[in-house]
Coordinates of C-alpha atoms in Angstrom, one line a residue:
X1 CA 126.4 -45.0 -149.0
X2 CA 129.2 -43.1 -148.4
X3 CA 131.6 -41.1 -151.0
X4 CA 135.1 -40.0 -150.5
X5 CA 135.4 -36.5 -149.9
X6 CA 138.8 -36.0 -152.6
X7 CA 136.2 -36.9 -154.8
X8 CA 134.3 -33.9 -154.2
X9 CA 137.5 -31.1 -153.5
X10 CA 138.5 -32.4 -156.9
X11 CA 135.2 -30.8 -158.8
X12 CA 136.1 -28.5 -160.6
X13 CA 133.0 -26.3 -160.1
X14 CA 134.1 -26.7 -156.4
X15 CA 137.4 -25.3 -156.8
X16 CA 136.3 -22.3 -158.9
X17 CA 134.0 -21.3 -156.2
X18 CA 136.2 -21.4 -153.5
X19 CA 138.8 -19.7 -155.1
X20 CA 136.4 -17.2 -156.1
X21 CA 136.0 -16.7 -152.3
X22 CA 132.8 -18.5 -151.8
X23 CA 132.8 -20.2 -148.1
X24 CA 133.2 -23.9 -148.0
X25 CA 130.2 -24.7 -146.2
X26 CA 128.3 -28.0 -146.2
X27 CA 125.6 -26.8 -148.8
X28 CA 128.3 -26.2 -151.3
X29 CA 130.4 -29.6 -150.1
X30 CA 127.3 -31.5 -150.4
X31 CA 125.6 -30.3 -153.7
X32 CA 126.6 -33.0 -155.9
X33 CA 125.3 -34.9 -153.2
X34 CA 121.9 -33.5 -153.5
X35 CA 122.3 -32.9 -157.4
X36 CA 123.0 -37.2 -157.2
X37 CA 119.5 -37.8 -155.1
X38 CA 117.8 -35.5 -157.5
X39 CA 118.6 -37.6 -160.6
X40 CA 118.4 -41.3 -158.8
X41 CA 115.0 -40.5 -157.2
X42 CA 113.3 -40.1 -160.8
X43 CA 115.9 -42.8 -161.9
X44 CA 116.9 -40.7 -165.1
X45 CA 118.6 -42.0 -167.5
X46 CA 119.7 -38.8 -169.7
X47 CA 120.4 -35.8 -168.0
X48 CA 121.0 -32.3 -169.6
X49 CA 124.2 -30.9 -168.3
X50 CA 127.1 -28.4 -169.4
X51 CA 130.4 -29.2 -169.6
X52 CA 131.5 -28.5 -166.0
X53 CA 128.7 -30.9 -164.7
X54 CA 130.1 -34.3 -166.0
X55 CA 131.8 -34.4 -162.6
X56 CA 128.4 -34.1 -160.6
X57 CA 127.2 -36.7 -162.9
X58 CA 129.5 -39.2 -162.5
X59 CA 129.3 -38.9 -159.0
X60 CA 125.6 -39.7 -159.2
X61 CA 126.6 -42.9 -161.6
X62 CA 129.1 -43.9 -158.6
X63 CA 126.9 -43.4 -156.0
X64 CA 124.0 -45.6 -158.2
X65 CA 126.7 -48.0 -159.1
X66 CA 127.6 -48.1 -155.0
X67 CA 124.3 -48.8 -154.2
X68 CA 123.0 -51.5 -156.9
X69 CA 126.0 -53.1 -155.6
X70 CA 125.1 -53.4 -151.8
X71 CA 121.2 -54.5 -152.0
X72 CA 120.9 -56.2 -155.7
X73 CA 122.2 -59.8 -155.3
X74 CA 124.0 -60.3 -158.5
X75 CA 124.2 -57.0 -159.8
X76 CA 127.9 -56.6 -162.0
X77 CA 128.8 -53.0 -162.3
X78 CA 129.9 -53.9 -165.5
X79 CA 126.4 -54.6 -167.0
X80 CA 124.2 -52.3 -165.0
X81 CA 120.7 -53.2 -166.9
X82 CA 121.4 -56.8 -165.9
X83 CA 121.6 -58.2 -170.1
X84 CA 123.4 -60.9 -169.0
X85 CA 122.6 -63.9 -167.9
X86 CA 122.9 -64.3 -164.7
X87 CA 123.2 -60.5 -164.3
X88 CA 120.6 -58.6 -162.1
X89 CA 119.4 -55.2 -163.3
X90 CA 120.1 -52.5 -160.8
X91 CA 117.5 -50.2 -158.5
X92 CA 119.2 -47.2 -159.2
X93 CA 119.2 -46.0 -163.1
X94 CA 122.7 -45.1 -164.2
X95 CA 122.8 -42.0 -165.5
X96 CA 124.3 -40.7 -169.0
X97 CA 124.9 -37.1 -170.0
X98 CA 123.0 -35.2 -172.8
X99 CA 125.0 -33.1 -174.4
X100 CA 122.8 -29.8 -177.0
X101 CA 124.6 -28.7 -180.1
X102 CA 126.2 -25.6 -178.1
X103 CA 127.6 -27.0 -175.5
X104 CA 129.1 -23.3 -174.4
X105 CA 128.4 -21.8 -170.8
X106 CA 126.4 -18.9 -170.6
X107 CA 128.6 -16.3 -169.6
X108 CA 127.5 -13.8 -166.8
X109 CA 127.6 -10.3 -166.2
X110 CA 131.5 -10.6 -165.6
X111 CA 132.0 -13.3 -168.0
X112 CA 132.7 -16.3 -166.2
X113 CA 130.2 -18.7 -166.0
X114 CA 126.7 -17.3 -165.2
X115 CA 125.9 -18.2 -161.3
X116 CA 124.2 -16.8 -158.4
X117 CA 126.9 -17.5 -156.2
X118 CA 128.8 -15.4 -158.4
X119 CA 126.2 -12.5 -158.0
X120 CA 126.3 -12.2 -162.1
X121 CA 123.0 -13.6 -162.8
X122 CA 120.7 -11.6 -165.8
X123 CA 117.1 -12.7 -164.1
X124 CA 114.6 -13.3 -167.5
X125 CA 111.8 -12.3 -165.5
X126 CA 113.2 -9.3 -163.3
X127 CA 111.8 -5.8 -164.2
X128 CA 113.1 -4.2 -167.1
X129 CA 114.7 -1.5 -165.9
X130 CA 117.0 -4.3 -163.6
X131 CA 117.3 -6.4 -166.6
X132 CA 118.7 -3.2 -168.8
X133 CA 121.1 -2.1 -165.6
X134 CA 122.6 -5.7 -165.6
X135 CA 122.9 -5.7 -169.6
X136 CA 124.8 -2.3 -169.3
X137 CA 127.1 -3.5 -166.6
X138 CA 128.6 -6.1 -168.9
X139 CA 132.1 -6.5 -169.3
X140 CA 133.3 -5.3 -172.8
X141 CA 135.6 -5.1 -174.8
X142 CA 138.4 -2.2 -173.6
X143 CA 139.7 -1.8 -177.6
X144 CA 139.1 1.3 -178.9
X145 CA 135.2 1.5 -180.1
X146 CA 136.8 2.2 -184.3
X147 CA 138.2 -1.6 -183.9
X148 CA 137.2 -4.6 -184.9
X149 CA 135.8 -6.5 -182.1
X150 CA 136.8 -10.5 -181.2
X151 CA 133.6 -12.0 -180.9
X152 CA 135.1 -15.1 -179.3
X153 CA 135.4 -13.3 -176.1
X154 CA 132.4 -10.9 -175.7
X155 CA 130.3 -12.2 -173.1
X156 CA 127.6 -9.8 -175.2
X157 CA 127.8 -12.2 -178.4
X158 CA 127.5 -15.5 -176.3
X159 CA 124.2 -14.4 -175.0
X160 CA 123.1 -12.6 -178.3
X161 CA 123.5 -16.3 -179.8
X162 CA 121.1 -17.4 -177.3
X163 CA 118.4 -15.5 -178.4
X164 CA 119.0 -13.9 -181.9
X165 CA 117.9 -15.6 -185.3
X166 CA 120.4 -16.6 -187.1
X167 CA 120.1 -13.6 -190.1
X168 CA 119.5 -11.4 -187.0
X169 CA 123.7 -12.6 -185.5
X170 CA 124.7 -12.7 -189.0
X171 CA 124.4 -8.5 -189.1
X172 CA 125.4 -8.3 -185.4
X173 CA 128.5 -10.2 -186.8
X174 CA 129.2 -7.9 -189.7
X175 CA 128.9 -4.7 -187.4
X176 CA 131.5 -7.0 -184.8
X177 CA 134.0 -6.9 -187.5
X178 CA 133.3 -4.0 -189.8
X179 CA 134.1 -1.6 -186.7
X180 CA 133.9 2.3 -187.0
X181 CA 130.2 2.0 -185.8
X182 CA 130.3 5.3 -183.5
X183 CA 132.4 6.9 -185.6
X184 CA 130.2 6.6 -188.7
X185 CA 127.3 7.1 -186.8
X186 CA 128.7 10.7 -185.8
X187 CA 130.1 11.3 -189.1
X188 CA 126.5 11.2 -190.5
X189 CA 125.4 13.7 -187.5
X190 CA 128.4 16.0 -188.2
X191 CA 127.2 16.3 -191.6
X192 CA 123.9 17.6 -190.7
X193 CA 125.0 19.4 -188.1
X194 CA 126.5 21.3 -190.6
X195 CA 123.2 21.8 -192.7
X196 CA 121.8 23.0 -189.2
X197 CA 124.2 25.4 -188.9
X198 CA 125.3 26.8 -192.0
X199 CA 120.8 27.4 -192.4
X200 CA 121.1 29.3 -188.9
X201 CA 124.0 31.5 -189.7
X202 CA 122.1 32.5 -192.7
X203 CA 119.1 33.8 -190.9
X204 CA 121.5 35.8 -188.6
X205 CA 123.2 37.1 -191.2
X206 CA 120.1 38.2 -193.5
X207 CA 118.6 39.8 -190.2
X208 CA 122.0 41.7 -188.7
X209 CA 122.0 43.1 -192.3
X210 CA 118.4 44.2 -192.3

């Protein structure tokens, strides 16, 4: 089978990367090659995929469709599953997208999409002390730390939604918009700062005046 390489420049996940920098080498030309055999081998029907995979995908149902085509005798593009009469069902399963409730990408370290060949990964099962260097290398918010935060564009709330309970992100919410955290955290520390003190100066007073 052969497939038109426009096709594969026009990916959008292809573009990214080599804009990013990323060599155009043959493993990244032919991944949704090798993402299309991965699929038609098992002959899924439903795949799992984000919302900047629906290109790879229907590439695989182009190349399946290709295919069927060539080596089914009365396959009809049109009715892949062969329903009709006189239709044959195809050997290759075409595909369809499955789509979770949150279709959002997992934002990485940088927040752009999270990717190895973006070197932005956050590895579940690194060692903690990596995992808590990545976490504290994640872009933030520049605002000053008394505003209210946007949480539509923290990289740090996208991945909190992946793993917090919902009461747990409903606080984390109310501390993104309440703001002021630092400052009313040292507010509180000012204050008995000032019990510290004022209890020390007293003992140096009593004993100078001994």
């Amino acid at each position: 089978m052969t497939l038109c390489t426009k096709k594969i420049i026009k990916i959008i996940t292809y573009k990214d990367k080599v804009i990013r920098g990323l060599s155009s080498s043959v493993s990244l030309f032919a991944y949704p090659i090798l993402m299309a055999a991965d699929i038609l081998l098992y002959r899924a029907d439903r795949v799992p995929v984000g919302k900047d995979q629906i290109q790879h995908l229907e590439i695989t149902r182009d190349l399946a469709n290709k295919c069927n085509a060539a080596y089914v005798l009365g396959y009809d593009a049109s009715d892949p599953e062969g329903t009709k009469d006189g239709n044959a069902p195809g050997i290759l399963t075409l595909p369809s997208p499955f789509f979770m409730k949150d279709e959002s990408l997992v934002p990485g370290t940088d927040g752009a999409k999270m990717s190895k060949s973006y070197n932005n990964v956050i590895e579940i099962f690194a060692d903690e002390a990596i995992i808590t260097k990545k976490i504290m290398s994640i872009k933030t918010d520049s605002s000053s730390v008394i505003e209210p935060k946007d949480m539509r564009v923290s990289p740090i709330f996208a991945l909190l939604q992946l793993l917090a309970t919902p009461s747990e992100m409903a606080d984390i919410e109310e501390s993104f918009r309440i703001g002021g955290y630092v400052e009313n955290v040292l507010n509180q520390w000012v204050e008995r700062a000032r019990q510290y003190t004022f209890s020390t100066m007293v003992s140096v007073h009593s004993m100078a005046s001994t």
